[in-house]
């Protein structure tokens, strides 16, 4: 099924799909999804939106966990969304640290360009970027996404700081954003 940019949703992971921690999410046991987020992902998927994930995972570069552990988290995420009736088209992650000079660590848009290539899209303009940190929104803005901030994870702090939040839709959580988007689609 081909995707239009407007039908593409790019989700940040930690703090949007699952609980975040200042100590990083270092194991499968520490990866605790928000039940409402899983349900929201299934609803959006069933409504025809293409779901993708773009996540910074500097914990790999820092040696806190490895890519096998990360993949186990993502397998569980894919399975939970599938069991709820939805699917995830692609999960893009940056394993690098802040000093590695990569182009995929948000706020750089490299992960979003990876998703664009994977889905064979000519542009990401008009897609939806949902995050809890300013760097998520900055990555999306760099490629023309609509910016959505959720108050879960670091989102409340991001909102309070207020910097760089022009033209940003703000919702309590992914489920509330899904309600709004699906209502808008009617
Ligand atoms: O929110 P996404 O992008 O899915 O993932 C964020 C995580 O990779 C971690 O990113 C770290 O930032 P630094 O990478 O240390 O700047 C910290 O914010 C951690 O609390 C957080 O768990
Ligand atoms: Mg996050
Ligand atoms: Zn990177």
mmCIF file of C-alpha atoms and ligand atoms in Angstrom:
data_model
loop_
_atom_site.group_PDB
_atom_site.id
_atom_site.type_symbol
_atom_site.label_atom_id
_atom_site.label_comp_id
_atom_site.label_asym_id
_atom_site.label_seq_id
_atom_site.Cartn_x
_atom_site.Cartn_y
_atom_site.Cartn_z
ATOM 1 C CA UNK A 1 0.000 0.000 0.000
ATOM 2 C CA UNK A 2 1.512 3.338 -1.012
ATOM 3 C CA UNK A 3 1.759 6.116 1.555
ATOM 4 C CA UNK A 4 1.113 9.812 0.997
ATOM 5 C CA UNK A 5 3.141 12.197 3.174
ATOM 6 C CA UNK A 6 -0.091 13.331 4.864
ATOM 7 C CA UNK A 7 -0.792 9.710 5.733
ATOM 8 C CA UNK A 8 2.568 9.181 7.411
ATOM 9 C CA UNK A 9 3.061 9.427 11.176
ATOM 10 C CA UNK A 10 6.613 9.441 12.563
ATOM 11 C CA UNK A 11 6.679 8.677 16.286
ATOM 12 C CA UNK A 12 9.433 9.350 18.759
ATOM 13 C CA UNK A 13 9.745 6.285 21.021
ATOM 14 C CA UNK A 14 10.795 7.021 24.591
ATOM 15 C CA UNK A 15 8.268 9.246 26.295
ATOM 16 C CA UNK A 16 5.693 8.851 23.493
ATOM 17 C CA UNK A 17 5.172 5.102 22.997
ATOM 18 C CA UNK A 18 6.741 3.936 26.259
ATOM 19 C CA UNK A 19 7.851 5.350 29.590
ATOM 20 C CA UNK A 20 11.165 7.184 29.484
ATOM 21 C CA UNK A 21 13.885 7.391 32.131
ATOM 22 C CA UNK A 22 16.795 9.742 32.709
ATOM 23 C CA UNK A 23 18.741 6.520 33.295
ATOM 24 C CA UNK A 24 17.898 5.353 29.731
ATOM 25 C CA UNK A 25 15.765 2.343 28.814
ATOM 26 C CA UNK A 26 18.487 -0.277 29.110
ATOM 27 C CA UNK A 27 16.641 -3.616 29.002
ATOM 28 C CA UNK A 28 13.468 -5.280 27.772
ATOM 29 C CA UNK A 29 12.193 -5.246 31.356
ATOM 30 C CA UNK A 30 12.652 -1.466 31.478
ATOM 31 C CA UNK A 31 10.736 -0.989 28.223
ATOM 32 C CA UNK A 32 7.220 -0.281 29.511
ATOM 33 C CA UNK A 33 4.754 0.816 26.825
ATOM 34 C CA UNK A 34 1.868 3.176 27.590
ATOM 35 C CA UNK A 35 -1.212 0.948 26.973
ATOM 36 C CA UNK A 36 -3.071 3.939 25.520
ATOM 37 C CA UNK A 37 -0.222 4.494 23.052
ATOM 38 C CA UNK A 38 -0.397 0.924 21.748
ATOM 39 C CA UNK A 39 -4.153 1.254 21.346
ATOM 40 C CA UNK A 40 -3.727 4.620 19.590
ATOM 41 C CA UNK A 41 -1.155 3.181 17.187
ATOM 42 C CA UNK A 42 -3.563 0.367 16.278
ATOM 43 C CA UNK A 43 -6.424 2.833 15.710
ATOM 44 C CA UNK A 44 -4.314 5.096 13.512
ATOM 45 C CA UNK A 45 -2.992 2.132 11.549
ATOM 46 C CA UNK A 46 -6.501 0.738 11.040
ATOM 47 C CA UNK A 47 -7.627 4.170 9.824
ATOM 48 C CA UNK A 48 -5.011 3.935 7.073
ATOM 49 C CA UNK A 49 -2.101 5.903 8.526
ATOM 50 C CA UNK A 50 1.402 4.532 7.994
ATOM 51 C CA UNK A 51 3.186 4.298 11.333
ATOM 52 C CA UNK A 52 6.933 4.656 11.734
ATOM 53 C CA UNK A 53 9.289 5.287 14.653
ATOM 54 C CA UNK A 54 12.385 7.515 14.795
ATOM 55 C CA UNK A 55 14.376 7.175 18.009
ATOM 56 C CA UNK A 56 17.715 8.323 19.396
ATOM 57 C CA UNK A 57 19.415 5.424 21.168
ATOM 58 C CA UNK A 58 22.711 6.883 22.400
ATOM 59 C CA UNK A 59 22.643 4.294 25.190
ATOM 60 C CA UNK A 60 24.201 1.950 22.624
ATOM 61 C CA UNK A 61 27.181 4.259 22.033
ATOM 62 C CA UNK A 62 27.422 4.763 25.788
ATOM 63 C CA UNK A 63 27.611 0.981 26.318
ATOM 64 C CA UNK A 64 24.460 0.754 28.450
ATOM 65 C CA UNK A 65 22.857 -1.888 26.160
ATOM 66 C CA UNK A 66 23.439 -3.407 22.705
ATOM 67 C CA UNK A 67 21.524 -3.602 19.446
ATOM 68 C CA UNK A 68 20.288 -7.123 20.270
ATOM 69 C CA UNK A 69 18.554 -5.762 23.374
ATOM 70 C CA UNK A 70 17.179 -2.824 21.397
ATOM 71 C CA UNK A 71 15.821 -5.179 18.733
ATOM 72 C CA UNK A 72 14.101 -7.270 21.446
ATOM 73 C CA UNK A 73 12.278 -4.112 22.593
ATOM 74 C CA UNK A 74 11.260 -3.339 19.015
ATOM 75 C CA UNK A 75 10.100 -6.923 18.346
ATOM 76 C CA UNK A 76 7.863 -6.659 21.424
ATOM 77 C CA UNK A 77 6.551 -3.288 20.233
ATOM 78 C CA UNK A 78 5.757 -4.655 16.761
ATOM 79 C CA UNK A 79 4.025 -7.700 18.310
ATOM 80 C CA UNK A 80 1.922 -5.616 20.734
ATOM 81 C CA UNK A 81 0.760 -3.263 17.982
ATOM 82 C CA UNK A 82 0.000 -6.231 15.710
ATOM 83 C CA UNK A 83 -1.984 -7.952 18.484
ATOM 84 C CA UNK A 84 -3.943 -4.707 18.909
ATOM 85 C CA UNK A 85 -4.766 -4.730 15.185
ATOM 86 C CA UNK A 86 -2.174 -2.381 13.728
ATOM 87 C CA UNK A 87 1.287 -2.486 12.202
ATOM 88 C CA UNK A 88 4.503 -0.495 12.165
ATOM 89 C CA UNK A 89 6.041 0.084 8.733
ATOM 90 C CA UNK A 90 9.566 0.957 9.890
ATOM 91 C CA UNK A 91 11.590 1.663 13.028
ATOM 92 C CA UNK A 92 14.632 3.915 12.487
ATOM 93 C CA UNK A 93 17.138 4.430 15.295
ATOM 94 C CA UNK A 94 20.358 6.361 15.853
ATOM 95 C CA UNK A 95 22.864 4.268 17.863
ATOM 96 C CA UNK A 96 25.413 7.063 18.017
ATOM 97 C CA UNK A 97 26.532 9.353 20.804
ATOM 98 C CA UNK A 98 26.366 13.179 20.878
ATOM 99 C CA UNK A 99 30.022 13.489 19.816
ATOM 100 C CA UNK A 100 29.964 10.964 16.962
ATOM 101 C CA UNK A 101 29.100 13.551 14.320
ATOM 102 C CA UNK A 102 26.382 11.456 12.662
ATOM 103 C CA UNK A 103 23.521 12.941 10.664
ATOM 104 C CA UNK A 104 20.869 10.694 12.160
ATOM 105 C CA UNK A 105 20.806 11.821 15.801
ATOM 106 C CA UNK A 106 17.795 14.083 16.271
ATOM 107 C CA UNK A 107 17.560 17.078 15.859
ATOM 108 C CA UNK A 108 19.272 16.115 12.612
ATOM 109 C CA UNK A 109 16.716 14.688 10.172
ATOM 110 C CA UNK A 110 18.715 11.608 9.075
ATOM 111 C CA UNK A 111 16.279 9.098 10.631
ATOM 112 C CA UNK A 112 13.372 10.799 8.904
ATOM 113 C CA UNK A 113 15.194 10.698 5.541
ATOM 114 C CA UNK A 114 15.788 6.958 6.174
ATOM 115 C CA UNK A 115 12.047 6.514 6.648
ATOM 116 C CA UNK A 116 11.381 8.562 3.509
ATOM 117 C CA UNK A 117 13.681 6.310 1.464
ATOM 118 C CA UNK A 118 12.207 3.146 2.967
ATOM 119 C CA UNK A 119 8.689 4.263 2.010
ATOM 120 C CA UNK A 120 9.826 5.592 -1.365
ATOM 121 C CA UNK A 121 8.323 9.029 -0.696
ATOM 122 C CA UNK A 122 9.251 12.082 -2.757
ATOM 123 C CA UNK A 123 8.775 14.355 0.269
ATOM 124 C CA UNK A 124 7.945 14.314 3.979
ATOM 125 C CA UNK A 125 6.181 17.669 3.773
ATOM 126 C CA UNK A 126 2.811 17.339 5.486
ATOM 127 C CA UNK A 127 3.693 14.208 7.478
ATOM 128 C CA UNK A 128 3.132 14.123 11.241
ATOM 129 C CA UNK A 129 6.039 14.083 13.719
ATOM 130 C CA UNK A 130 5.016 13.240 17.291
ATOM 131 C CA UNK A 131 7.601 13.762 20.038
ATOM 132 C CA UNK A 132 8.205 14.673 23.674
ATOM 133 C CA UNK A 133 11.455 16.623 23.160
ATOM 134 C CA UNK A 134 12.303 19.807 21.238
ATOM 135 C CA UNK A 135 14.888 17.913 19.205
ATOM 136 C CA UNK A 136 12.150 15.614 17.903
ATOM 137 C CA UNK A 137 10.141 18.580 16.662
ATOM 138 C CA UNK A 138 13.228 20.264 15.187
ATOM 139 C CA UNK A 139 14.032 17.138 13.173
ATOM 140 C CA UNK A 140 10.478 17.087 11.837
ATOM 141 C CA UNK A 141 10.452 20.800 11.064
ATOM 142 C CA UNK A 142 13.659 20.394 9.044
ATOM 143 C CA UNK A 143 11.783 18.190 6.581
ATOM 144 C CA UNK A 144 8.376 19.916 6.611
ATOM 145 C CA UNK A 145 6.463 17.732 9.084
ATOM 146 C CA UNK A 146 3.565 18.988 11.169
ATOM 147 C CA UNK A 147 4.852 19.183 14.781
ATOM 148 C CA UNK A 148 2.994 17.408 17.566
ATOM 149 C CA UNK A 149 4.175 17.554 21.182
ATOM 150 C CA UNK A 150 2.764 15.127 23.766
ATOM 151 C CA UNK A 151 2.928 15.850 27.495
ATOM 152 C CA UNK A 152 4.072 12.329 28.397
ATOM 153 C CA UNK A 153 7.767 11.535 28.978
ATOM 154 C CA UNK A 154 9.717 14.795 28.810
ATOM 155 C CA UNK A 155 6.834 16.555 27.063
ATOM 156 C CA UNK A 156 5.570 18.590 30.032
ATOM 157 C CA UNK A 157 9.106 19.931 30.610
ATOM 158 C CA UNK A 158 9.468 20.685 26.910
ATOM 159 C CA UNK A 159 6.176 22.623 26.969
ATOM 160 C CA UNK A 160 7.166 24.553 30.130
ATOM 161 C CA UNK A 161 10.507 25.567 28.600
ATOM 162 C CA UNK A 162 8.499 26.800 25.631
ATOM 163 C CA UNK A 163 11.478 27.504 23.370
ATOM 164 C CA UNK A 164 11.039 26.777 19.678
ATOM 165 C CA UNK A 165 7.401 25.709 20.025
ATOM 166 C CA UNK A 166 5.885 27.744 17.200
ATOM 167 C CA UNK A 167 3.101 26.042 15.161
ATOM 168 C CA UNK A 168 3.120 23.008 17.470
ATOM 169 C CA UNK A 169 -0.003 20.990 18.236
ATOM 170 C CA UNK A 170 0.091 19.934 21.910
ATOM 171 C CA UNK A 171 -1.789 16.952 23.377
ATOM 172 C CA UNK A 172 -1.773 15.141 26.716
ATOM 173 C CA UNK A 173 -0.673 11.873 25.103
ATOM 174 C CA UNK A 174 -0.603 9.867 21.873
ATOM 175 C CA UNK A 175 -4.173 8.678 22.426
ATOM 176 C CA UNK A 176 -5.503 12.228 22.592
ATOM 177 C CA UNK A 177 -3.607 13.130 19.432
ATOM 178 C CA UNK A 178 -5.094 10.066 17.715
ATOM 179 C CA UNK A 179 -8.603 11.119 18.779
ATOM 180 C CA UNK A 180 -8.027 14.579 17.295
ATOM 181 C CA UNK A 181 -6.495 13.339 14.041
ATOM 182 C CA UNK A 182 -9.141 10.678 13.467
ATOM 183 C CA UNK A 183 -11.898 13.166 14.211
ATOM 184 C CA UNK A 184 -10.319 15.626 11.760
ATOM 185 C CA UNK A 185 -10.269 12.891 9.115
ATOM 186 C CA UNK A 186 -14.072 12.375 9.325
HETATM 187 O O1 LIG B 1 13.022 9.854 22.905
HETATM 188 P P1 LIG B 1 13.832 8.914 22.014
HETATM 189 O O2 LIG B 1 14.572 9.645 20.906
HETATM 190 O O3 LIG B 1 12.996 7.745 21.507
HETATM 191 O O4 LIG B 1 14.970 8.230 22.984
HETATM 192 C C1 LIG B 1 15.583 8.972 24.000
HETATM 193 C C2 LIG B 1 16.554 8.031 24.697
HETATM 194 O O5 LIG B 1 17.506 7.547 23.783
HETATM 195 C C3 LIG B 1 17.355 8.707 25.785
HETATM 196 O O6 LIG B 1 17.898 9.907 25.261
HETATM 197 C C4 LIG B 1 18.795 10.507 26.205
HETATM 198 O O7 LIG B 1 19.303 11.694 25.603
HETATM 199 P P2 LIG B 1 20.831 11.725 25.057
HETATM 200 O O8 LIG B 1 20.904 10.758 23.895
HETATM 201 O O9 LIG B 1 21.729 11.302 26.199
HETATM 202 O O10 LIG B 1 21.032 13.188 24.627
HETATM 203 C C5 LIG B 1 18.053 10.881 27.494
HETATM 204 O O11 LIG B 1 17.081 11.862 27.190
HETATM 205 C C6 LIG B 1 17.365 9.643 28.069
HETATM 206 O O12 LIG B 1 16.541 10.018 29.159
HETATM 207 C C7 LIG B 1 16.513 8.978 27.019
HETATM 208 O O13 LIG B 1 16.023 7.729 27.532
HETATM 209 MG MG1 LIG B 2 11.493 10.936 23.530
HETATM 210 ZN ZN1 LIG B 3 23.250 8.619 14.399
#
